[in-house]
């Protein structure tokens, strides 16, 4: 079990899948840069989070911007949307609502579906946090893509859950050691928001902070 202070961001699972060095630069070294893709993503998320926080429509309760956490995984984050659907057999009771409600997380993404499966991984991590907080089982959720404006259902299989557990454990391992993996240029570097900071030409460099410190020490 992790303490709340040790929890890492669920959104980091995507960075970790994209490139472990990128994840370390953002989450260990606190470096950040924005490119068009990240700005578009932020705008879409702000829309999902800023509209009315709660909405009730018959057997559907919609909650936006719900904060979630799992001390077992050591992960924390915010769900864009959680739909609570009335379900008297598998649902959980909610304060101030009659009956039982099954959570169904929905994550908003700009652009199209990624090939690396990281969107489903992030959504599954949200579901696992909700399960731990609400003591229930959540079989599925959905991803909504801004480019196609369509929803895609995602089943939270045992394999997907195991990937979440393994990636979270590896992230914690790097975080504990404060280790930034070395540069390994791939075609992903072209779309990387940190390519200028990452210093990909200096392939032997590890930490950006270390590189900057060494450069300053060398300056007469
Ligand atoms: S530029 Fe390439 S190696 Fe560096 S963080 Fe981005 S994806 Fe990773």
Tab-separated table of C-alpha atoms in Angstrom, residues 19-197:
chain	number	residue	atom	x	y	z
A	19	UNK	CA	8.360	7.088	-23.863
A	20	UNK	CA	9.707	6.320	-20.388
A	21	UNK	CA	12.179	9.154	-20.653
A	22	UNK	CA	9.360	11.587	-21.440
A	23	UNK	CA	7.477	10.366	-18.371
A	24	UNK	CA	10.569	10.832	-16.172
A	25	UNK	CA	11.246	14.317	-17.565
A	26	UNK	CA	7.694	15.387	-16.756
A	27	UNK	CA	7.019	13.536	-13.504
A	28	UNK	CA	10.462	13.227	-11.898
A	29	UNK	CA	12.294	16.268	-13.266
A	30	UNK	CA	9.162	18.442	-13.554
A	31	UNK	CA	10.062	19.594	-17.082
A	32	UNK	CA	7.128	20.492	-19.298
A	33	UNK	CA	6.625	21.873	-22.785
A	34	UNK	CA	3.488	22.359	-24.787
A	35	UNK	CA	3.000	21.625	-28.447
A	36	UNK	CA	-0.162	21.753	-30.505
A	37	UNK	CA	-1.247	18.271	-29.450
A	38	UNK	CA	-1.002	18.945	-25.723
A	39	UNK	CA	-2.770	22.325	-26.048
A	40	UNK	CA	-5.640	20.740	-27.995
A	41	UNK	CA	-5.866	17.977	-25.397
A	42	UNK	CA	-5.948	20.463	-22.526
A	43	UNK	CA	-8.761	22.459	-24.152
A	44	UNK	CA	-10.864	19.345	-24.669
A	45	UNK	CA	-10.315	18.265	-21.053
A	46	UNK	CA	-11.198	21.725	-19.757
A	47	UNK	CA	-14.487	21.548	-21.618
A	48	UNK	CA	-15.230	18.139	-20.100
A	49	UNK	CA	-14.337	19.369	-16.610
A	50	UNK	CA	-15.897	22.829	-16.678
A	51	UNK	CA	-19.424	22.103	-17.698
A	52	UNK	CA	-21.904	21.514	-14.872
A	53	UNK	CA	-20.286	19.126	-12.420
A	54	UNK	CA	-23.367	16.970	-11.926
A	55	UNK	CA	-26.306	16.171	-14.112
A	56	UNK	CA	-29.157	13.768	-13.489
A	57	UNK	CA	-31.242	12.233	-16.264
A	58	UNK	CA	-33.616	9.526	-15.019
A	59	UNK	CA	-31.565	6.382	-14.493
A	60	UNK	CA	-28.319	8.184	-15.333
A	61	UNK	CA	-26.248	10.419	-13.080
A	62	UNK	CA	-23.311	12.197	-14.759
A	63	UNK	CA	-20.403	13.451	-12.634
A	64	UNK	CA	-17.579	15.490	-14.197
A	65	UNK	CA	-14.071	16.046	-12.899
A	66	UNK	CA	-14.290	13.358	-10.190
A	67	UNK	CA	-10.998	12.924	-8.301
A	68	UNK	CA	-9.950	9.299	-7.808
A	69	UNK	CA	-7.143	7.456	-6.042
A	70	UNK	CA	-5.881	3.935	-5.425
A	71	UNK	CA	-3.425	3.365	-2.596
A	72	UNK	CA	-2.902	-0.199	-3.838
A	73	UNK	CA	-1.661	1.031	-7.226
A	74	UNK	CA	-0.224	4.293	-5.875
A	75	UNK	CA	-2.122	6.266	-8.523
A	76	UNK	CA	-4.309	9.347	-8.411
A	77	UNK	CA	-6.087	11.488	-10.999
A	78	UNK	CA	-9.306	12.997	-12.223
A	79	UNK	CA	-11.965	11.332	-14.368
A	80	UNK	CA	-13.316	13.489	-17.197
A	81	UNK	CA	-16.780	11.968	-16.798
A	82	UNK	CA	-18.221	9.157	-14.693
A	83	UNK	CA	-21.694	8.038	-15.645
A	84	UNK	CA	-23.481	6.277	-12.789
A	85	UNK	CA	-26.056	3.980	-14.344
A	86	UNK	CA	-28.881	2.578	-12.254
A	87	UNK	CA	-28.121	-1.087	-11.632
A	88	UNK	CA	-29.743	-2.774	-8.639
A	89	UNK	CA	-27.674	-5.973	-8.907
A	90	UNK	CA	-24.100	-4.695	-9.483
A	91	UNK	CA	-24.373	-1.046	-8.417
A	92	UNK	CA	-23.317	0.784	-5.248
A	93	UNK	CA	-25.338	3.153	-3.095
A	94	UNK	CA	-24.613	6.865	-3.442
A	95	UNK	CA	-25.127	9.542	-0.824
A	96	UNK	CA	-28.477	11.313	-1.378
A	97	UNK	CA	-29.609	8.948	-4.178
A	98	UNK	CA	-32.022	6.088	-3.977
A	99	UNK	CA	-31.185	2.704	-5.429
A	100	UNK	CA	-27.828	1.328	-6.619
A	101	UNK	CA	-25.608	2.797	-9.353
A	102	UNK	CA	-22.840	1.266	-11.458
A	103	UNK	CA	-19.984	3.639	-12.411
A	104	UNK	CA	-19.015	3.884	-16.104
A	105	UNK	CA	-15.949	6.102	-16.665
A	106	UNK	CA	-15.641	8.047	-19.941
A	107	UNK	CA	-12.342	9.659	-20.968
A	108	UNK	CA	-12.196	12.443	-23.592
A	109	UNK	CA	-9.312	12.443	-26.046
A	110	UNK	CA	-8.454	14.875	-28.801
A	111	UNK	CA	-7.436	13.427	-32.158
A	112	UNK	CA	-7.812	9.780	-33.079
A	113	UNK	CA	-7.224	6.555	-31.142
A	114	UNK	CA	-3.549	5.857	-30.402
A	115	UNK	CA	-1.950	2.627	-31.515
A	116	UNK	CA	-0.114	1.982	-28.235
A	117	UNK	CA	-3.219	1.213	-26.165
A	118	UNK	CA	-2.372	3.911	-23.643
A	119	UNK	CA	-5.852	5.489	-23.729
A	120	UNK	CA	-7.461	2.225	-22.611
A	121	UNK	CA	-4.735	1.793	-19.985
A	122	UNK	CA	-5.478	5.210	-18.479
A	123	UNK	CA	-9.230	4.556	-18.486
A	124	UNK	CA	-8.739	1.157	-16.835
A	125	UNK	CA	-6.581	2.777	-14.121
A	126	UNK	CA	-9.411	5.230	-13.414
A	127	UNK	CA	-11.850	2.315	-13.147
A	128	UNK	CA	-9.522	0.444	-10.757
A	129	UNK	CA	-9.326	3.557	-8.557
A	130	UNK	CA	-13.125	3.876	-8.574
A	131	UNK	CA	-13.468	0.192	-7.687
A	132	UNK	CA	-11.170	0.620	-4.697
A	133	UNK	CA	-12.933	3.787	-3.524
A	134	UNK	CA	-16.512	2.558	-4.009
A	135	UNK	CA	-15.930	-1.180	-3.361
A	136	UNK	CA	-17.486	-2.447	-6.563
A	137	UNK	CA	-16.562	-4.071	-9.866
A	138	UNK	CA	-16.590	-2.008	-13.045
A	139	UNK	CA	-16.621	-4.158	-16.186
A	140	UNK	CA	-16.305	-1.422	-18.815
A	141	UNK	CA	-16.062	2.250	-19.741
A	142	UNK	CA	-15.606	4.290	-22.926
A	143	UNK	CA	-13.171	6.555	-24.774
A	144	UNK	CA	-14.515	9.561	-26.669
A	145	UNK	CA	-12.348	10.925	-29.499
A	146	UNK	CA	-12.629	14.570	-30.535
A	147	UNK	CA	-11.613	13.854	-34.139
A	148	UNK	CA	-14.390	11.365	-34.886
A	149	UNK	CA	-16.706	12.584	-32.103
A	150	UNK	CA	-17.491	8.955	-31.354
A	151	UNK	CA	-17.380	6.756	-28.284
A	152	UNK	CA	-15.535	3.456	-28.194
A	153	UNK	CA	-16.373	0.966	-25.424
A	154	UNK	CA	-13.451	-0.551	-23.483
A	155	UNK	CA	-13.662	-3.818	-21.479
A	156	UNK	CA	-11.515	-3.888	-18.376
A	157	UNK	CA	-10.041	-7.341	-18.918
A	158	UNK	CA	-7.654	-9.090	-16.521
A	159	UNK	CA	-4.839	-8.531	-19.063
A	160	UNK	CA	-5.475	-4.789	-19.194
A	161	UNK	CA	-5.644	-4.594	-15.394
A	162	UNK	CA	-2.341	-6.455	-15.140
A	163	UNK	CA	-0.725	-3.962	-17.560
A	164	UNK	CA	-1.905	-1.112	-15.312
A	165	UNK	CA	-0.410	-2.842	-12.234
A	166	UNK	CA	2.918	-3.491	-13.970
A	167	UNK	CA	3.285	0.004	-15.437
A	168	UNK	CA	2.356	1.615	-12.102
A	169	UNK	CA	4.932	-0.548	-10.280
A	170	UNK	CA	7.645	0.338	-12.844
A	171	UNK	CA	6.819	4.047	-12.607
A	172	UNK	CA	7.142	3.882	-8.819
A	173	UNK	CA	10.436	2.046	-9.147
A	174	UNK	CA	11.924	4.805	-11.367
A	175	UNK	CA	10.400	7.532	-9.204
A	176	UNK	CA	11.879	6.085	-5.994
A	177	UNK	CA	15.323	5.931	-7.604
A	178	UNK	CA	14.909	9.366	-9.237
A	179	UNK	CA	16.126	7.749	-12.448
A	180	UNK	CA	15.604	9.320	-15.896
A	181	UNK	CA	16.138	6.707	-18.652
A	182	UNK	CA	18.655	7.637	-21.364
A	183	UNK	CA	17.596	8.928	-24.782
A	184	UNK	CA	16.472	6.330	-27.301
A	185	UNK	CA	15.352	8.250	-30.399
A	186	UNK	CA	12.345	6.753	-32.175
A	187	UNK	CA	9.813	8.097	-34.659
A	188	UNK	CA	7.735	9.146	-31.617
A	189	UNK	CA	10.312	11.907	-31.006
A	190	UNK	CA	8.811	13.935	-33.899
A	191	UNK	CA	5.499	14.286	-32.064
A	192	UNK	CA	7.056	14.649	-28.617
A	193	UNK	CA	6.260	17.842	-26.721
A	194	UNK	CA	9.605	17.587	-24.926
A	195	UNK	CA	11.929	17.018	-27.870
A	196	UNK	CA	13.686	20.362	-27.401
A	197	UNK	CA	14.173	19.757	-23.685
